[in-house]
Amino acid sequence: MRGLKLVERFKSTQVHALNPPDTTVVNTAASSSTSSKLGNHRVKFIGSKLKSNKAFSVSRAKTLLPFGLPRTDLLEPPIEPHLKPIQLVETLADLYRRFKACSESGKSLICIEQYSVLSSLCDPKLLRRCLRAARQHAFNVHSKVILSAWLRYERREDELDGVSPMDCSRFILECPKAALVSGYDPNSIYDHCKCYQECTKSTDAQISKGKEFLTVEEDSDVTFCVGNEEINCVRFKIAALSSPFKAMLYGSFMESKSYKIDFSQNDISVEGMRAVDLYSRIRRVDSFSPEIVLELLSFANRFCCEEMKSACDIHLASLVSSMEDALDLIEYGLEERANALIASCLQVLLRELPSSLYNPKVMKIFCSFEARERLASAGHASFLLYYFLSQVAMEENMVSNATLMLLERLRECATEKWQKALALHQLGCVLLERQEYGSAQCCFEAASEAGHVYSLAGMARCRYKRGQQYSAYRLMSSLISEYKAVGWMYQERSLYNVGKEKIVDLDTATELDPTLPFPYKYRAVSKVEEKQTRAAISEIDRIIGFKLAPDCLELRAWFFIAIEDYGSALRDIRALLTLEPNYKMFHEQVRGDTLIELLNHKVQQGSQADCWMQLYDRWSSVDDIGSLSVIHQMLVNDPGKSLLRFRQSLLLLRLNCQKAAMRCLRLARNLSTSEHEKLVYEGWILYDTGHREEALARAEKSILIRRSFEAFFLKAYTLADSSLDPESSSYVIQLLEEALRCPSDGLRKGQALNNLGTILVDCSKLDQAATCYMNALEIKHTRAHQGLARIYFLRNQRKAAYDEMSKLIEKAHNNASAYEKRSEYSDREMAKNDLNMATKLDPLRTYPYRYRAAVLMDDQKETEAVEELTKAIAFKPDLQILNLRAAFYESMGDMKSALCDCEAALCLEPNHIDTLDLYNRARDRAINPQEI
């Protein structure tokens, strides 16, 4: 978490918008989703801040380490602001059961609960699926408005040039107009919305209204006087507006016998009363000015004219299209309880996020207790609203007053147990970052009492900060003894431990959860303190090899500078800035680009042509970090090159940095100088966010404008992402062949040849596929070795396949997948060695665990087989692993555990056919145990 510890800046209790931590404007290009930023395990220094906060100047950089090296006593992991259930599988299974059993109106909120539970996994696609499901099952306008805006925010459409907040994406789930329609239509939820089908309507209706007004003037039989003006009206039409008017004009009141009624004291203007008369005749308000409609709205409220109020409310809601409109009209909406108008204004404010957080007027609407009360009185304050707002605020500025106040409102809106736990835990995280340890401890304690065990780690941290180290140690030790141990427990206790026991705790944490960065960082810094910098680099390499994070790259760059390996340091800093362009290094004192300028004096710089050669070499050797570094350097020389931004996105996707990849894709689209190129990048954005048909449409439109490699490749790739029949496979082959006929560089053509070879193999055209792979290898597309190995294997040349994969292992810088693939072409013992190496290099790869478990199951070691899978599920609850463990449980006759794993898997992917079949089978056997 990157919250600045400048508490003094936020001591004011005034309600204000988020303030950027420096004088720069909000950098939307560098932002990412809440789940990725808040899960960022940044190296955090808990000692006192350095006195100087000035820019890092060349005169001070003689050693390039003016702030020294990191120290172990200043390192600590963050308390993650997410729900982290101790028994995640059981929690997911419970969510699935509740979702299936609850009424349609309750499904949306369960999807949001699922979102909160899965946030700690930091999987953008999984979280987006939760939000889509929540929006799909939303009934009321309030929820639809929030979830549509949330989906838009997750896609960060605010970063696309030429796209306004109220633009429609053509899908019902994100359409601003569809969100304002109450109700649920499951049959149309995946359809396109109708916005683009609408055409401008004739204004003839307005003319007819005027004529109608003129023609019915003679029918008037009652006159309302406003000041010196008289407005002639039709008595029975005015009476039909509401019960009070009916009683006044036809009841026992004196006005029922009067032909002139003085209305001067009823807070309505002459123009307003004329509008009342016209509305009573034609029952429409769209011919009036907004000011008159607002007056009619107030009039309707005073005299209980519900139909008139509804007409005014809906019409005013349709006029809201900008931040200015929303800020002007929401006050009227709240005052007059105009729900549609409030919803429309909220929609604009929410679709303007995150920029609207920096507007004090917007924050005034949401932040204070009184503001929430006003929204609540109109039915527009909810846990969902403040959950969305607080997540965006935490991502933008963890320690601001606005963030704190939004979380306090979230706590007030919490009704269910999980909601209270989440709000209290996140409030504790923010207070901890603000160094308000006493208040933070109270929040963590309350969250733990609400059932969130992970909050006890926050409680222990607060005790530690308040000088109660032994108390913190005892708390974590009791937690370890009471529950089945998980990695974060030992990681947290290591902070309060000393000597060898601290290292033992850290090693245990890594064994239980190898994805935790802090133990690697601590061990690495510890080795630096022991003057073993090379060993420190090897230690931090272990996690960088499978989990790329800015703070780990920063630490390694720090070490490289210490041993004067400036080229490697420069590579890591460039890669780091690709992930987070505004990253500050060395206790957040030095901007990354400033440090690059200094290191450039130490490293020989090549021309743009030299960079292309370096990129070719590093791409060919599957050195993804090196490739990112070269592209970053090329972009400094040519910042407007959209092609380079696209290449960045491809590398980042390969490194599983999806949010950064999508940011680069958006930049590529914005920098495009031609329409056909822009369409291709838009197509990739749509494809990566699950809109396959729209991606195809963009590719086809681009091809019509200009036949290009990237357009054909996009179309082929999108079509191939499904089960292909022979006819479809033949068409994809044609598309890839067309792509190869278009101009492009060797890097992309190598990828196209590799993909073409894969489809040809699937079509049993092995000779043609082999030619494709050989051609790819000739232009140094190293990954083609894998395809060639597959052909050898299909030809029963197992030894040749093994040797081919060995060549890939030798050439590739990142080769965990190559070890995994080579295991398929060797005997059991050699396969075991290769898979162990794959797990060592990348513990997030699930195939090795499944293979080892299957081997144990074949050897009738059922308990060991289940334990092998359980070990992986503890830090990566993968669909395939859950499915396999469920199958193991079923074969062992443990139907209860099998059902639990199936339900957890279906919570992640509700339509997974294999799991559904297994689930139904296990459920039948559980109901009829005599058949077992």
mmCIF file of N, CA, C and O in Angstrom, residues 618-655:
data_model
loop_
_atom_site.group_PDB
_atom_site.id
_atom_site.type_symbol
_atom_site.label_atom_id
_atom_site.label_comp_id
_atom_site.label_asym_id
_atom_site.label_seq_id
_atom_site.Cartn_x
_atom_site.Cartn_y
_atom_site.Cartn_z
ATOM 1 N N ARG A 618 16.246 -9.946 -26.604
ATOM 2 C CA ARG A 618 15.659 -10.243 -25.303
ATOM 3 C C ARG A 618 14.285 -10.901 -25.451
ATOM 4 O O ARG A 618 13.932 -11.773 -24.660
ATOM 5 N N TRP A 619 13.541 -10.489 -26.458
ATOM 6 C CA TRP A 619 12.253 -11.130 -26.719
ATOM 7 C C TRP A 619 12.486 -12.591 -27.106
ATOM 8 O O TRP A 619 11.760 -13.488 -26.657
ATOM 9 N N SER A 620 13.499 -12.815 -27.917
ATOM 10 C CA SER A 620 13.800 -14.174 -28.375
ATOM 11 C C SER A 620 14.275 -15.073 -27.243
ATOM 12 O O SER A 620 14.032 -16.280 -27.252
ATOM 13 N N SER A 621 14.948 -14.497 -26.268
ATOM 14 C CA SER A 621 15.423 -15.296 -25.136
ATOM 15 C C SER A 621 14.404 -15.355 -24.005
ATOM 16 O O SER A 621 14.725 -15.782 -22.903
ATOM 17 N N VAL A 622 13.179 -14.925 -24.272
ATOM 18 C CA VAL A 622 12.084 -14.911 -23.301
ATOM 19 C C VAL A 622 12.527 -14.208 -22.019
ATOM 20 O O VAL A 622 12.264 -14.662 -20.901
ATOM 21 N N ASP A 623 13.208 -13.079 -22.214
ATOM 22 C CA ASP A 623 13.602 -12.224 -21.092
ATOM 23 C C ASP A 623 12.597 -11.077 -21.039
ATOM 24 O O ASP A 623 12.816 -10.016 -21.611
ATOM 25 N N ASP A 624 11.490 -11.311 -20.354
ATOM 26 C CA ASP A 624 10.386 -10.353 -20.396
ATOM 27 C C ASP A 624 10.714 -9.047 -19.679
ATOM 28 O O ASP A 624 10.345 -7.961 -20.138
ATOM 29 N N ILE A 625 11.416 -9.131 -18.561
ATOM 30 C CA ILE A 625 11.788 -7.911 -17.835
ATOM 31 C C ILE A 625 12.773 -7.101 -18.664
ATOM 32 O O ILE A 625 12.669 -5.871 -18.770
ATOM 33 N N GLY A 626 13.734 -7.786 -19.283
ATOM 34 C CA GLY A 626 14.675 -7.091 -20.157
ATOM 35 C C GLY A 626 13.968 -6.444 -21.334
ATOM 36 O O GLY A 626 14.302 -5.321 -21.731
ATOM 37 N N SER A 627 12.982 -7.131 -21.900
ATOM 38 C CA SER A 627 12.228 -6.569 -23.021
ATOM 39 C C SER A 627 11.446 -5.332 -22.594
ATOM 40 O O SER A 627 11.398 -4.330 -23.312
ATOM 41 N N LEU A 628 10.818 -5.397 -21.407
ATOM 42 C CA LEU A 628 10.104 -4.221 -20.894
ATOM 43 C C LEU A 628 11.035 -3.034 -20.740
ATOM 44 O O LEU A 628 10.680 -1.890 -21.051
ATOM 45 N N SER A 629 12.247 -3.304 -20.271
ATOM 46 C CA SER A 629 13.227 -2.238 -20.068
ATOM 47 C C SER A 629 13.596 -1.570 -21.384
ATOM 48 O O SER A 629 13.650 -0.337 -21.482
ATOM 49 N N VAL A 630 13.831 -2.380 -22.407
ATOM 50 C CA VAL A 630 14.223 -1.824 -23.711
ATOM 51 C C VAL A 630 13.081 -0.989 -24.292
ATOM 52 O O VAL A 630 13.312 0.111 -24.807
ATOM 53 N N ILE A 631 11.853 -1.496 -24.202
ATOM 54 C CA ILE A 631 10.721 -0.739 -24.737
ATOM 55 C C ILE A 631 10.540 0.569 -23.979
ATOM 56 O O ILE A 631 10.235 1.608 -24.579
ATOM 57 N N HIS A 632 10.754 0.544 -22.675
ATOM 58 C CA HIS A 632 10.652 1.785 -21.893
ATOM 59 C C HIS A 632 11.668 2.802 -22.401
ATOM 60 O O HIS A 632 11.352 3.995 -22.548
ATOM 61 N N GLN A 633 12.877 2.356 -22.670
ATOM 62 C CA GLN A 633 13.908 3.250 -23.192
ATOM 63 C C GLN A 633 13.514 3.792 -24.566
ATOM 64 O O GLN A 633 13.700 4.972 -24.856
ATOM 65 N N MET A 634 12.950 2.935 -25.408
ATOM 66 C CA MET A 634 12.529 3.375 -26.735
ATOM 67 C C MET A 634 11.408 4.396 -26.657
ATOM 68 O O MET A 634 11.347 5.333 -27.467
ATOM 69 N N LEU A 635 10.529 4.242 -25.684
ATOM 70 C CA LEU A 635 9.429 5.188 -25.533
ATOM 71 C C LEU A 635 9.899 6.553 -25.031
ATOM 72 O O LEU A 635 9.278 7.572 -25.314
ATOM 73 N N VAL A 636 10.986 6.558 -24.287
ATOM 74 C CA VAL A 636 11.556 7.841 -23.877
ATOM 75 C C VAL A 636 12.015 8.610 -25.114
ATOM 76 O O VAL A 636 11.831 9.827 -25.217
ATOM 77 N N ASN A 637 12.584 7.886 -26.078
ATOM 78 C CA ASN A 637 13.053 8.519 -27.320
ATOM 79 C C ASN A 637 11.909 8.827 -28.274
ATOM 80 O O ASN A 637 12.002 9.759 -29.068
ATOM 81 N N ASP A 638 10.851 8.027 -28.202
ATOM 82 C CA ASP A 638 9.729 8.195 -29.129
ATOM 83 C C ASP A 638 8.418 7.942 -28.370
ATOM 84 O O ASP A 638 7.777 6.903 -28.525
ATOM 85 N N PRO A 639 8.003 8.896 -27.525
ATOM 86 C CA PRO A 639 6.871 8.665 -26.610
ATOM 87 C C PRO A 639 5.527 8.484 -27.302
ATOM 88 O O PRO A 639 4.590 7.995 -26.691
ATOM 89 N N GLY A 640 5.414 8.882 -28.556
ATOM 90 C CA GLY A 640 4.130 8.794 -29.242
ATOM 91 C C GLY A 640 3.938 7.531 -30.047
ATOM 92 O O GLY A 640 3.001 7.420 -30.836
ATOM 93 N N LYS A 641 4.804 6.546 -29.840
ATOM 94 C CA LYS A 641 4.770 5.325 -30.657
ATOM 95 C C LYS A 641 3.746 4.347 -30.085
ATOM 96 O O LYS A 641 3.997 3.660 -29.093
ATOM 97 N N SER A 642 2.590 4.258 -30.723
ATOM 98 C CA SER A 642 1.537 3.368 -30.212
ATOM 99 C C SER A 642 1.941 1.907 -30.319
ATOM 100 O O SER A 642 1.568 1.084 -29.465
ATOM 101 N N LEU A 643 2.718 1.571 -31.349
ATOM 102 C CA LEU A 643 3.156 0.182 -31.526
ATOM 103 C C LEU A 643 3.957 -0.304 -30.318
ATOM 104 O O LEU A 643 3.807 -1.446 -29.863
ATOM 105 N N LEU A 644 4.787 0.563 -29.766
ATOM 106 C CA LEU A 644 5.598 0.177 -28.607
ATOM 107 C C LEU A 644 4.721 -0.020 -27.371
ATOM 108 O O LEU A 644 4.973 -0.907 -26.551
ATOM 109 N N ARG A 645 3.706 0.811 -27.213
ATOM 110 C CA ARG A 645 2.775 0.629 -26.103
ATOM 111 C C ARG A 645 2.057 -0.718 -26.232
ATOM 112 O O ARG A 645 1.823 -1.410 -25.239
ATOM 113 N N PHE A 646 1.723 -1.077 -27.457
ATOM 114 C CA PHE A 646 1.080 -2.365 -27.684
ATOM 115 C C PHE A 646 2.012 -3.507 -27.295
ATOM 116 O O PHE A 646 1.607 -4.481 -26.664
ATOM 117 N N ARG A 647 3.302 -3.378 -27.671
ATOM 118 C CA ARG A 647 4.270 -4.414 -27.304
ATOM 119 C C ARG A 647 4.409 -4.517 -25.782
ATOM 120 O O ARG A 647 4.555 -5.601 -25.224
ATOM 121 N N GLN A 648 4.365 -3.390 -25.114
ATOM 122 C CA GLN A 648 4.381 -3.406 -23.647
ATOM 123 C C GLN A 648 3.231 -4.235 -23.104
ATOM 124 O O GLN A 648 3.401 -5.054 -22.195
ATOM 125 N N SER A 649 2.053 -4.032 -23.654
ATOM 126 C CA SER A 649 0.871 -4.743 -23.148
ATOM 127 C C SER A 649 1.019 -6.244 -23.342
ATOM 128 O O SER A 649 0.612 -7.035 -22.473
ATOM 129 N N LEU A 650 1.606 -6.674 -24.452
ATOM 130 C CA LEU A 650 1.792 -8.109 -24.690
ATOM 131 C C LEU A 650 2.720 -8.716 -23.646
ATOM 132 O O LEU A 650 2.466 -9.803 -23.120
ATOM 133 N N LEU A 651 3.790 -8.014 -23.348
ATOM 134 C CA LEU A 651 4.737 -8.510 -22.343
ATOM 135 C C LEU A 651 4.109 -8.549 -20.960
ATOM 136 O O LEU A 651 4.298 -9.499 -20.192
ATOM 137 N N LEU A 652 3.368 -7.513 -20.635
ATOM 138 C CA LEU A 652 2.753 -7.449 -19.302
ATOM 139 C C LEU A 652 1.698 -8.525 -19.120
ATOM 140 O O LEU A 652 1.546 -9.078 -18.026
ATOM 141 N N LEU A 653 0.968 -8.841 -20.179
ATOM 142 C CA LEU A 653 0.014 -9.948 -20.091
ATOM 143 C C LEU A 653 0.738 -11.267 -19.864
ATOM 144 O O LEU A 653 0.297 -12.118 -19.101
ATOM 145 N N ARG A 654 1.879 -11.433 -20.525
ATOM 146 C CA ARG A 654 2.672 -12.649 -20.331
ATOM 147 C C ARG A 654 3.165 -12.741 -18.890
ATOM 148 O O ARG A 654 3.296 -13.829 -18.328
ATOM 149 N N LEU A 655 3.426 -11.592 -18.271
ATOM 150 C CA LEU A 655 3.907 -11.550 -16.891
ATOM 151 C C LEU A 655 2.761 -11.515 -15.883
ATOM 152 O O LEU A 655 2.991 -11.329 -14.687
#
